CSV table of C-alpha atoms in Angstrom, one decimal:
chain,number,residue,atom,x,y,z
A,603,MET,CA,6.4,-7.2,1.8
A,604,PRO,CA,9.0,-6.7,4.4
A,605,THR,CA,11.5,-9.5,5.0
A,606,ASN,CA,13.4,-7.6,7.7
A,607,SER,CA,13.3,-9.8,10.8
A,608,TRP,CA,12.3,-6.8,12.9
A,609,TYR,CA,8.8,-7.2,11.4
A,610,ARG,CA,8.6,-10.6,13.1
A,611,SER,CA,9.4,-9.2,16.6
A,612,PRO,CA,7.0,-8.8,19.4
A,613,GLU,CA,7.8,-5.1,19.6
A,614,CYS,CA,6.9,-4.6,16.0
A,615,GLN,CA,3.5,-6.4,16.5
A,616,LYS,CA,2.8,-4.3,19.5
A,617,LEU,CA,3.7,-1.2,17.8
A,618,PHE,CA,1.5,-1.9,14.8
A,619,SER,CA,-1.5,-2.8,16.9
A,620,GLU,CA,-0.9,0.4,19.0
A,621,THR,CA,-0.3,2.7,16.0
A,622,ASP,CA,-2.6,1.4,13.2
A,623,PHE,CA,0.2,-0.2,11.3
A,624,GLY,CA,2.6,2.7,11.9
A,625,ARG,CA,0.2,5.5,10.9
A,626,TYR,CA,0.6,7.1,14.4
A,627,MET,CA,4.2,6.4,15.2
A,628,PHE,CA,4.8,10.1,14.5
A,629,ILE,CA,2.9,13.3,14.7
A,630,TRP,CA,3.6,16.3,12.6
A,631,GLU,CA,4.0,20.0,13.1
A,632,ALA,CA,4.3,22.6,10.5
A,633,ILE,CA,5.4,26.2,10.9
A,634,LEU,CA,4.3,28.6,8.2
A,635,ASP,CA,6.0,31.8,7.0
A,636,ASP,CA,3.9,34.1,9.0
A,637,GLY,CA,5.0,32.2,12.2
A,638,SER,CA,1.8,30.4,12.8
A,639,VAL,CA,1.9,26.7,13.7
A,640,LEU,CA,-0.3,23.9,12.4
A,641,ARG,CA,-0.3,20.5,14.1
A,642,GLN,CA,-1.7,17.0,13.3
A,643,PHE,CA,-3.8,17.2,16.5
A,644,GLU,CA,-5.1,20.0,18.6
A,645,ASP,CA,-2.8,21.2,21.4
A,646,ILE,CA,-3.9,19.1,24.4
A,647,ALA,CA,-3.8,15.8,22.4
A,648,PHE,CA,-0.6,16.9,20.7
A,649,GLU,CA,1.2,17.5,24.0
A,650,ARG,CA,-0.1,14.4,25.6
A,651,ALA,CA,1.0,12.3,22.7
A,652,LEU,CA,4.5,13.6,23.2
A,653,THR,CA,4.6,12.8,26.9
A,654,ASP,CA,2.2,10.2,27.9
A,655,PRO,CA,3.0,6.6,26.7
A,656,ASP,CA,-0.5,5.4,27.7
A,657,PHE,CA,-2.3,8.0,25.6
A,658,THR,CA,-4.0,6.9,22.5
A,659,LEU,CA,-4.4,9.5,19.8
A,660,PRO,CA,-8.0,10.2,18.9
A,661,ALA,CA,-7.7,9.3,15.2
A,662,GLU,CA,-11.1,10.7,14.4
A,663,LEU,CA,-9.7,14.2,15.3
A,664,ARG,CA,-6.7,13.8,13.0
A,665,LEU,CA,-6.0,16.7,10.6
A,666,SER,CA,-4.8,15.7,7.3
A,667,THR,CA,-1.6,17.2,5.9
A,668,ASP,CA,-3.9,18.6,3.2
A,669,ILE,CA,-4.9,21.4,5.5
A,670,ILE,CA,-1.4,22.8,5.4
A,671,PRO,CA,-0.9,25.6,2.9
A,672,ARG,CA,2.0,23.8,1.2
A,673,ASP,CA,3.5,26.8,-0.4
A,674,LYS,CA,3.9,28.7,2.9
A,675,VAL,CA,5.8,26.1,5.0
A,676,VAL,CA,9.1,27.1,6.4
A,677,GLU,CA,9.5,24.1,8.8
A,678,PHE,CA,8.0,20.7,9.0
A,679,ALA,CA,8.9,18.1,11.7
A,680,LEU,CA,7.9,14.5,12.6
A,681,PHE,CA,7.9,13.8,16.4
A,682,TYR,CA,7.8,10.2,17.9
A,683,THR,CA,5.0,9.8,20.2
A,684,ALA,CA,5.7,8.7,23.8
A,685,LYS,CA,3.9,5.5,23.0
A,686,THR,CA,6.2,4.8,20.1
A,687,ARG,CA,9.2,5.3,22.3
A,688,ALA,CA,7.8,3.1,25.0
A,689,VAL,CA,7.0,0.3,22.7
A,690,CYS,CA,10.3,0.5,20.8
A,691,PRO,CA,13.0,1.9,23.1
A,692,TRP,CA,15.6,2.1,20.4
A,693,PHE,CA,13.6,5.1,19.0
A,694,VAL,CA,15.5,7.7,21.0
A,695,GLY,CA,15.0,11.4,21.0
A,696,ASP,CA,11.9,13.4,20.3
A,697,CYS,CA,12.1,14.3,16.7
A,698,LEU,CA,12.8,12.0,13.8
A,699,CYS,CA,13.2,14.6,11.1
A,700,ARG,CA,12.9,18.4,10.6
A,701,LEU,CA,12.7,19.9,7.1
A,702,TYR,CA,13.5,23.6,6.5
A,703,LEU,CA,11.9,24.8,3.3
A,704,HIS,CA,12.1,28.0,1.2
A,705,PRO,CA,8.4,28.8,0.5
A,706,GLU,CA,9.3,30.8,-2.5
A,707,LYS,CA,10.8,27.9,-4.2
A,708,GLN,CA,9.5,24.8,-2.4
A,709,GLU,CA,6.3,23.1,-1.6
A,710,LEU,CA,5.8,20.7,1.2
A,711,LEU,CA,5.0,17.0,0.4
A,712,ALA,CA,3.8,14.9,3.3
A,713,TYR,CA,1.7,11.8,3.2
A,714,TRP,CA,1.4,8.1,4.2
A,715,LEU,CA,2.5,5.5,1.8
A,716,VAL,CA,0.3,2.5,2.5
A,717,ASP,CA,1.1,-1.1,1.4
A,718,HIS,CA,-1.7,-3.5,1.6
A,719,HIS,CA,-0.8,-7.2,1.2
A,720,ILE,CA,-2.9,-10.1,0.0
A,721,GLN,CA,-0.5,-12.7,1.1
A,722,GLY,CA,0.6,-11.5,4.7
A,723,GLY,CA,4.3,-11.3,5.2
A,724,PRO,CA,6.0,-12.0,8.5
A,725,GLY,CA,3.0,-10.9,10.5
A,726,VAL,CA,2.3,-8.0,8.3
A,727,SER,CA,-0.9,-7.4,6.3
A,728,GLU,CA,-0.6,-3.6,6.1
A,729,LEU,CA,2.4,-1.3,6.4
A,730,VAL,CA,2.4,2.4,6.6
A,731,ARG,CA,5.5,4.5,5.7
A,732,GLN,CA,5.8,8.2,6.3
A,733,VAL,CA,6.8,10.3,3.2
A,734,VAL,CA,8.1,13.8,3.7
A,735,GLY,CA,9.9,16.1,1.2
A,736,TRP,CA,9.3,18.9,-1.2
A,737,LYS,CA,8.5,19.8,-4.8
A,738,HIS,CA,10.3,22.6,-6.6
A,739,LYS,CA,7.7,25.1,-7.6
A,740,GLU,CA,9.3,25.9,-11.0
A,741,THR,CA,10.7,22.6,-12.1
A,742,GLY,CA,8.3,20.2,-10.4
A,743,LYS,CA,11.1,18.1,-9.3
A,744,LYS,CA,10.6,16.2,-6.1
A,745,LYS,CA,13.0,15.2,-3.3
A,746,LEU,CA,11.3,12.7,-0.9
A,747,VAL,CA,12.4,10.8,2.3
A,748,ILE,CA,10.6,7.5,2.9
A,749,ILE,CA,10.6,6.3,6.5
A,750,SER,CA,9.7,2.7,7.4
A,751,PRO,CA,8.4,1.8,10.8
A,752,SER,CA,11.6,-0.3,11.2
A,753,GLY,CA,13.5,3.0,11.1
A,754,ALA,CA,14.9,2.3,7.6
A,755,MET,CA,14.9,5.4,5.4
A,756,SER,CA,15.3,5.9,1.6
A,757,GLU,CA,15.5,9.0,-0.6
A,758,SER,CA,13.6,9.3,-3.8
A,759,ASP,CA,12.8,11.6,-6.6
A,760,THR,CA,9.5,9.9,-7.5
A,761,ASP,CA,6.3,8.9,-5.7
A,762,ASP,CA,7.2,5.2,-6.5
A,763,GLY,CA,10.5,5.5,-4.8
A,764,SER,CA,9.8,2.8,-2.3
A,765,TRP,CA,11.4,-0.5,-1.7
A,766,GLU,CA,10.7,-3.9,-0.2
A,767,GLY,CA,12.3,-5.7,2.6
A,768,GLU,CA,12.6,-2.9,5.2
B,1148,MET,CA,-9.6,9.4,10.6
B,1149,ALA,CA,-7.5,6.9,8.8
B,1150,ALA,CA,-9.0,4.8,5.9
B,1151,SER,CA,-9.7,1.2,6.7
B,1152,THR,CA,-9.1,-1.0,3.7
B,1153,GLN,CA,-10.3,-4.3,2.3
B,1154,LEU,CA,-9.2,-6.3,-0.6
B,1155,ARG,CA,-12.0,-8.1,-2.4
B,1156,TYR,CA,-12.2,-10.4,-5.5
B,1157,TYR,CA,-15.3,-10.5,-7.7
B,1158,ASN,CA,-17.0,-13.4,-9.2
B,1159,GLY,CA,-20.4,-14.2,-10.8
B,1160,SER,CA,-22.0,-12.6,-13.9
B,1161,SER,CA,-23.2,-9.6,-11.9
B,1162,PRO,CA,-20.4,-9.4,-10.5
B,1163,SER,CA,-20.5,-9.7,-6.7
B,1164,ALA,CA,-17.6,-9.0,-4.3
B,1165,GLY,CA,-16.3,-11.9,-2.1
B,1166,PRO,CA,-14.9,-11.5,1.5
B,1167,ASP,CA,-11.9,-9.4,2.5
B,1168,VAL,CA,-8.6,-11.3,1.7
B,1169,THR,CA,-6.2,-8.9,3.3
B,1170,GLY,CA,-3.3,-10.8,4.9
B,1171,THR,CA,-4.8,-14.1,3.7
B,1172,THR,CA,-4.3,-16.4,0.8
B,1173,VAL,CA,-6.3,-16.5,-2.4
B,1174,ARG,CA,-7.2,-19.6,-4.3
B,1175,TYR,CA,-6.6,-19.5,-8.1
B,1176,LYS,CA,-8.6,-22.3,-9.6
B,1177,ARG,CA,-10.6,-23.3,-12.6
B,1178,ALA,CA,-13.9,-22.2,-11.2
B,1179,ASP,CA,-15.6,-18.9,-10.7
B,1180,ASN,CA,-15.9,-18.7,-6.9
B,1181,GLN,CA,-13.9,-17.4,-3.9
B,1182,THR,CA,-14.1,-20.7,-1.8
B,1183,GLN,CA,-10.9,-21.7,-0.1
B,1184,ASP,CA,-11.0,-25.4,-1.1
B,1185,SER,CA,-9.0,-27.9,-3.3
B,1186,ASN,CA,-11.7,-28.2,-5.9
B,1187,ASN,CA,-11.1,-27.3,-9.6
B,1188,PRO,CA,-7.3,-27.2,-9.4
B,1189,LEU,CA,-4.9,-26.2,-12.1
B,1190,PRO,CA,-3.6,-29.3,-13.7
B,1191,LEU,CA,0.2,-29.6,-14.3
B,1192,SER,CA,1.1,-28.9,-17.9
B,1193,ALA,CA,2.9,-31.6,-19.9
B,1194,THR,CA,4.7,-29.2,-22.0
B,1195,THR,CA,6.6,-25.8,-21.6
B,1196,SER,CA,3.4,-24.0,-22.8
B,1197,TYR,CA,1.3,-22.6,-19.9
B,1198,VAL,CA,-2.1,-23.7,-19.0
B,1199,PHE,CA,-4.1,-21.3,-16.9
B,1200,THR,CA,-6.5,-20.9,-14.0
B,1201,TRP,CA,-9.6,-18.7,-14.7
B,1202,ARG,CA,-9.0,-15.0,-14.4
B,1203,LYS,CA,-9.7,-13.3,-11.1
B,1204,GLN,CA,-10.6,-9.6,-10.7
B,1205,SER,CA,-10.0,-7.6,-7.7
B,1206,LYS,CA,-10.5,-4.0,-6.2
B,1207,ILE,CA,-9.6,-2.4,-3.0
B,1208,ASN,CA,-12.4,-1.1,-1.0
B,1209,PHE,CA,-12.3,1.7,1.7
B,1210,THR,CA,-14.7,1.0,4.5
B,1211,THR,CA,-14.0,4.3,6.3
B,1212,SER,CA,-13.3,7.6,4.9
B,1213,PRO,CA,-9.9,9.1,4.8
B,1214,ALA,CA,-9.4,12.4,6.5
B,1215,SER,CA,-8.7,13.9,3.1
B,1216,ASN,CA,-7.7,11.9,0.0
B,1217,ILE,CA,-6.6,8.5,-1.3
B,1218,THR,CA,-4.4,9.0,-4.3
B,1219,ASN,CA,-1.9,7.2,-6.6
B,1220,LEU,CA,-3.2,3.6,-6.3
B,1221,ARG,CA,-0.7,1.0,-7.5
B,1222,PHE,CA,-0.1,-2.8,-7.6
B,1223,PHE,CA,3.0,-4.8,-7.5
B,1224,MET,CA,4.3,-8.3,-6.8
B,1225,SER,CA,6.2,-8.4,-3.5
B,1226,SER,CA,7.7,-11.8,-4.1
B,1227,VAL,CA,8.1,-13.6,-7.4
B,1228,PRO,CA,6.6,-16.9,-8.4
B,1229,PRO,CA,8.8,-20.1,-8.5
B,1230,THR,CA,10.0,-21.6,-11.8
B,1231,GLY,CA,7.3,-22.8,-14.0
B,1232,ILE,CA,4.5,-20.7,-12.6
B,1233,TYR,CA,3.4,-17.7,-14.5
B,1234,PHE,CA,1.4,-14.7,-13.0
B,1235,GLY,CA,-0.3,-12.2,-15.3
B,1236,ALA,CA,-1.8,-8.8,-14.3
B,1237,TRP,CA,-3.5,-6.1,-16.2
B,1238,LEU,CA,-6.3,-3.5,-15.8
B,1239,THR,CA,-9.8,-3.4,-17.3
B,1240,ASN,CA,-12.9,-1.2,-16.8
B,1241,THR,CA,-15.0,-4.1,-18.2
B,1242,TYR,CA,-15.5,-7.1,-15.9
B,1243,VAL,CA,-15.6,-10.4,-17.7
B,1244,GLN,CA,-16.6,-13.5,-15.7
B,1245,GLY,CA,-14.0,-16.2,-15.6
B,1246,SER,CA,-14.8,-19.3,-17.7
B,1247,ASP,CA,-13.1,-22.4,-19.3
B,1248,ALA,CA,-13.8,-21.2,-22.7
B,1249,GLY,CA,-12.1,-17.8,-22.3
B,1250,ASP,CA,-9.4,-18.6,-19.8
B,1251,ASP,CA,-7.9,-22.2,-19.9
B,1252,ASN,CA,-5.4,-21.4,-22.6
B,1253,GLY,CA,-4.9,-17.8,-21.8
B,1254,VAL,CA,-7.1,-14.7,-22.0
B,1255,THR,CA,-7.2,-13.5,-25.6
B,1256,GLY,CA,-5.0,-10.4,-25.9
B,1257,PHE,CA,-3.4,-10.7,-22.5
B,1258,THR,CA,-2.0,-14.2,-21.8
B,1259,ASP,CA,-2.7,-16.2,-24.9
B,1260,THR,CA,0.6,-15.8,-26.6
B,1261,THR,CA,4.2,-15.7,-25.4
B,1262,GLY,CA,4.4,-12.0,-26.5
B,1263,ASN,CA,1.2,-11.1,-24.5
B,1264,GLN,CA,2.4,-13.2,-21.5
B,1265,ALA,CA,5.6,-11.1,-21.5
B,1266,THR,CA,3.8,-7.8,-21.7
B,1267,ASN,CA,1.4,-8.7,-18.9
B,1268,ASN,CA,3.9,-10.6,-16.6
B,1269,ALA,CA,3.2,-9.4,-13.1
B,1270,THR,CA,6.8,-9.7,-12.3
B,1271,ASN,CA,7.2,-6.6,-14.4
B,1272,TYR,CA,5.6,-4.7,-11.6
B,1273,THR,CA,7.8,-4.2,-8.6
B,1274,SER,CA,7.7,-1.9,-5.6
B,1275,SER,CA,9.9,0.6,-7.3
B,1276,SER,CA,8.0,0.1,-10.7
B,1277,PRO,CA,4.5,-0.7,-10.0
B,1278,LEU,CA,1.5,-0.9,-12.2
B,1279,THR,CA,-0.4,2.3,-11.8
B,1280,ILE,CA,-4.1,1.7,-11.3
B,1281,ASN,CA,-5.0,5.4,-10.8
B,1282,SER,CA,-2.4,8.1,-10.5
B,1283,GLY,CA,-4.8,10.6,-9.5
B,1284,THR,CA,-7.5,10.8,-6.8
B,1285,VAL,CA,-9.2,7.6,-5.9
B,1286,LEU,CA,-11.4,8.6,-3.1
B,1287,THR,CA,-12.1,11.8,-1.2
B,1288,ASN,CA,-13.4,12.6,2.3
B,1289,PRO,CA,-16.2,11.9,3.2
B,1290,SER,CA,-16.7,9.0,0.9
B,1291,THR,CA,-16.2,5.3,1.3
B,1292,GLY,CA,-16.1,2.4,-1.2
B,1293,GLU,CA,-14.0,1.7,-4.2
B,1294,GLY,CA,-13.9,5.2,-5.6
B,1295,SER,CA,-12.3,5.6,-9.0
B,1296,GLN,CA,-10.4,2.5,-9.9
B,1297,GLU,CA,-10.4,-0.2,-12.6
B,1298,PHE,CA,-10.6,-4.0,-11.9
B,1299,LEU,CA,-7.1,-5.5,-11.5
B,1300,VAL,CA,-7.2,-8.8,-13.4
B,1301,THR,CA,-4.8,-11.5,-12.5
B,1302,GLN,CA,-4.3,-15.0,-13.8
B,1303,MET,CA,-2.0,-17.8,-12.9
B,1304,GLY,CA,-0.4,-20.3,-15.3
B,1305,CYS,CA,1.8,-23.4,-14.9
B,1306,ASN,CA,4.1,-25.3,-17.3
B,1307,SER,CA,6.1,-28.5,-17.1
B,1308,THR,CA,9.1,-26.8,-15.6
B,1309,TYR,CA,7.2,-26.3,-12.2
B,1310,GLY,CA,8.7,-28.7,-9.7
B,1311,GLY,CA,5.9,-28.6,-7.1
B,1312,GLY,CA,2.9,-30.8,-6.7
B,1313,PRO,CA,-0.7,-30.4,-5.8
B,1314,GLY,CA,-1.6,-27.9,-3.1
B,1315,PRO,CA,-0.3,-24.4,-2.4
B,1316,ILE,CA,2.5,-22.9,-4.4
B,1317,SER,CA,5.8,-22.9,-2.6
B,1318,PRO,CA,7.4,-20.4,-2.1
B,1319,THR,CA,4.2,-18.3,-2.0
B,1320,ILE,CA,3.6,-15.4,-4.3
B,1321,GLY,CA,3.1,-12.0,-2.7
B,1322,LEU,CA,0.7,-9.4,-4.2
B,1323,SER,CA,0.4,-5.9,-2.9
B,1324,TYR,CA,-1.7,-2.7,-3.4
B,1325,ARG,CA,-0.1,0.6,-2.5
B,1326,TYR,CA,-1.7,4.0,-2.2
B,1327,ASN,CA,-1.0,7.5,-0.8
B,1328,GLU,CA,-3.2,8.7,2.1
B,1329,THR,CA,-3.5,12.2,3.5
């Protein structure tokens, strides 16, 4: 469980309560090789999430990354919501990461990595990290970036490439 | 929708699930119940051989459906036990009710010998090298419940090198489940 003192802060506690333990810190957008765009939420909710810090995302309308045809993605981005930036002002900018993929060689990987604790850490019983990356179509090798709500990031070649403390 | 999750321990002969223990403490004792009390404590061992609590068996329960899938369910220790405290973890499809006859001196085949204790030492399972409960799909929309997973069996032992006294272990032991959600 995280030992980073940031997880004890009021900002973290508020962020977790407002974003379901970090699930809705970011919203994703995928651009396919035919130019079409897929988003985690339909356009009105997506735009409001980016601009209105009081807007709560309608979680029941969320689209899973499993709807994305993973072998046709040329670009994938995670955007901070306005609420995330309002609660944690040190998250500056609009976009945390943007992946450019070669659909003929790479498949998108994108999911939540959820830690569920029995003994609660410093105010944390659940922690949701964002994982984005790709799998090479021929070799099966993976390259993943794991992003914690604290802003810490780690690279990994496996699904278990996470860490404690951040 | 995001999946909402509970962590539940089982007891009884049937067995039946106890309350959600997410973010709380769990009482390891020499009794087959989920009650948070000081009854049936683990005695301090007089030797360097471990004496044990009764086994506890747990599963993670999804009370709302994920938007798509829950996959790759894993378990690990997020903080290690103090000197003199042993913590074992393994998987089973066959629930066995905890009892004094089967558990006080270690579960046969899992914690009864030093070799088995080393094999099933939960400190082997870290966040970067967890115990894989189910590497595939655990639960698919629109389902709720436990999906496809085995019981995680855990058991605590104590020997004479433990420096603490009655009551909660200090520093506390951290146990975590991990899964992928889409």
